[in-house]
Short mmCIF file of C-alpha atoms and ligand atoms in Angstrom, two decimals:
data_model
loop_
_atom_site.label_atom_id
_atom_site.label_comp_id
_atom_site.label_asym_id
_atom_site.label_seq_id
_atom_site.Cartn_x
_atom_site.Cartn_y
_atom_site.Cartn_z
CA MET A 1 38.97 -1.75 21.83
CA SER A 2 39.24 2.35 21.77
CA GLU A 3 37.88 2.70 17.89
CA GLU A 4 34.18 3.71 17.65
CA ARG A 5 32.57 1.40 15.60
CA ARG A 6 28.81 1.29 14.00
CA GLU A 7 26.38 -1.32 14.46
CA GLY A 8 23.96 -2.21 11.39
CA GLY A 9 21.66 -5.32 10.41
CA CYS A 10 19.23 -6.37 7.57
CA LEU A 11 15.65 -5.51 7.84
CA CYS A 12 14.89 -8.98 9.22
CA GLY A 13 17.96 -9.27 12.10
CA ALA A 14 19.01 -12.89 10.93
CA VAL A 15 21.98 -10.47 9.63
CA ARG A 16 24.12 -8.28 12.40
CA TYR A 17 26.95 -6.38 11.58
CA SER A 18 29.73 -3.82 13.27
CA LEU A 19 32.61 -2.26 11.32
CA PRO A 20 34.40 0.85 12.57
CA TRP A 21 33.22 3.90 12.19
CA PRO A 22 34.06 6.03 10.07
CA PRO A 23 34.38 4.02 7.38
CA ARG A 24 37.03 4.53 4.64
CA TRP A 25 34.79 6.34 1.86
CA LEU A 26 31.58 6.87 1.52
CA VAL A 27 29.47 6.80 -1.61
CA THR A 28 26.18 7.11 -2.92
CA CYS A 29 25.02 5.36 -6.32
CA SER A 30 22.72 5.01 -9.14
CA CYS A 31 24.09 2.46 -11.23
CA SER A 32 20.98 1.57 -12.92
CA ASN A 33 21.76 -3.00 -11.06
CA CYS A 34 21.63 -0.66 -7.94
CA GLN A 35 19.27 -0.03 -8.63
CA LYS A 36 17.51 -2.55 -9.33
CA GLN A 37 19.38 -4.39 -6.40
CA SER A 38 17.03 -2.22 -3.79
CA GLY A 39 14.44 -1.14 -5.14
CA SER A 40 15.25 2.29 -4.71
CA ALA A 41 17.02 5.44 -5.74
CA LEU A 42 21.00 4.52 -5.19
CA SER A 43 23.38 3.15 -3.51
CA VAL A 44 25.39 3.66 -0.06
CA VAL A 45 27.80 2.27 0.02
CA GLY A 46 31.16 2.39 2.11
CA MET A 47 34.58 0.52 1.95
CA ILE A 48 36.00 -0.53 5.42
CA ALA A 49 38.80 -2.84 5.52
CA ARG A 50 37.26 -6.73 5.42
CA ASP A 51 39.26 -7.85 8.52
CA ASP A 52 37.25 -5.08 10.53
CA LEU A 53 34.25 -6.45 9.49
CA ALA A 54 32.25 -8.65 11.60
CA LEU A 55 29.72 -9.92 11.43
CA THR A 56 26.75 -12.41 12.13
CA GLY A 57 24.25 -14.78 9.74
CA GLU A 58 24.31 -15.87 7.05
CA LEU A 59 24.17 -14.00 3.53
CA ALA A 60 22.91 -15.39 -0.10
CA THR A 61 25.05 -14.18 -3.32
CA TYR A 62 23.94 -13.33 -6.39
CA THR A 63 27.02 -12.77 -9.00
CA ASP A 64 26.00 -9.61 -10.71
CA THR A 65 28.31 -8.23 -14.11
CA ALA A 66 30.48 -5.30 -13.94
CA ASP A 67 29.84 -3.39 -17.06
CA THR A 68 34.10 -3.98 -17.10
CA GLY A 69 33.10 -7.60 -17.05
CA ASN A 70 34.32 -8.44 -13.12
CA ALA A 71 32.05 -10.28 -11.70
CA VAL A 72 30.52 -8.57 -8.22
CA PHE A 73 29.21 -9.91 -5.90
CA ARG A 74 26.18 -9.10 -4.47
CA ARG A 75 25.94 -10.51 -0.87
CA PHE A 76 22.17 -10.20 0.78
CA CYS A 77 19.94 -11.51 3.49
CA PRO A 78 18.30 -14.36 2.35
CA ARG A 79 14.68 -13.84 3.95
CA CYS A 80 14.10 -10.44 4.28
CA GLY A 81 16.02 -9.51 1.01
CA SER A 82 18.37 -7.13 2.64
CA PRO A 83 21.11 -6.19 0.79
CA VAL A 84 23.75 -5.75 3.21
CA LEU A 85 27.36 -6.49 1.02
CA THR A 86 28.94 -5.95 -2.11
CA ASP A 87 32.56 -8.19 -2.69
CA THR A 88 34.33 -8.15 -6.13
CA ASP A 89 37.88 -10.32 -6.50
CA GLN A 90 39.74 -7.01 -6.69
CA ALA A 91 38.15 -5.72 -3.07
CA ARG A 92 39.69 -9.25 -1.91
CA GLU A 93 42.82 -8.56 -3.01
CA GLN A 94 42.99 -4.94 -2.07
CA GLY A 95 40.92 -6.64 1.57
CA ILE A 96 38.77 -3.86 1.36
CA ILE A 97 35.38 -4.88 0.99
CA PHE A 98 31.69 -2.69 0.96
CA PHE A 99 27.98 -2.26 2.57
CA LYS A 100 25.22 -0.94 1.87
CA ALA A 101 25.02 1.67 4.49
CA GLY A 102 21.63 1.92 4.03
CA THR A 103 21.44 -0.59 6.68
CA LEU A 104 23.21 1.20 9.50
CA ASP A 105 21.36 1.68 12.48
CA VAL A 106 22.68 5.20 12.60
CA THR A 107 21.54 6.66 9.13
CA ARG A 108 21.16 10.44 10.08
CA ASP A 109 24.58 11.91 9.88
CA LEU A 110 25.82 9.74 6.14
CA GLU A 111 28.11 12.25 4.57
CA PRO A 112 28.71 10.17 1.35
CA ALA A 113 31.43 11.97 -1.03
CA THR A 114 31.33 11.43 -4.16
CA HIS A 115 27.62 10.02 -6.15
CA MET A 116 28.48 7.25 -8.57
CA TRP A 117 26.99 6.51 -12.23
CA THR A 118 24.76 10.45 -11.80
CA LYS A 119 23.80 9.11 -15.26
CA SER A 120 21.38 7.32 -15.32
CA ALA A 121 20.55 9.10 -11.44
CA GLN A 122 16.76 8.93 -11.27
CA GLY A 123 15.85 13.09 -12.37
CA TRP A 124 14.18 14.05 -9.27
CA VAL A 125 17.31 13.21 -7.19
CA ALA A 126 19.12 16.42 -6.62
CA PHE A 127 23.14 15.68 -5.88
CA PRO A 128 25.05 18.23 -3.15
CA GLY A 129 27.33 19.95 -4.46
CA HIS A 130 29.86 18.82 -6.77
CA HIS A 131 29.42 15.67 -7.82
CA GLU A 132 31.86 13.14 -9.87
CA GLN A 133 30.11 11.25 -12.35
CA LEU A 134 32.77 7.83 -11.46
CA LEU A 135 32.48 4.57 -13.88
CA GLU A 136 30.55 6.20 -17.11
CA GLN A 137 30.08 4.55 -20.22
ZN1 ZN B 201 17.11 -9.90 6.84
ZN1 ZN B 202 26.28 0.86 -8.26
#
């Protein structure tokens, strides 16, 4: 177990997790659903192999719908409401899972590589460098 891991959890601490670090992929998502769910400007979302996630505590699930019509399982702590994981049927098939990187215990060094749904971003948010507008409508 020489692999580096990082820990995180929900606001109240009922849900805790650890995952391999760095994640395979780290992006921001400014879609309106992420803004609604987070109550914030955007989500910072990481992707890892789902078998590498160690999680304790119970998560509740809100089944959201992506613009593709596919279900998006938004998993959150039912006690404090922190969004912790995002899952889809496609992610299951691919053996991956998404986590909300704002719930990591250490966030200072996060460097999202891509910024998604920037067209619906709040106007004051300045994205560094060139950014991709993925999943654009
Ligand atoms: Zn909680
Ligand atoms: Zn989003």
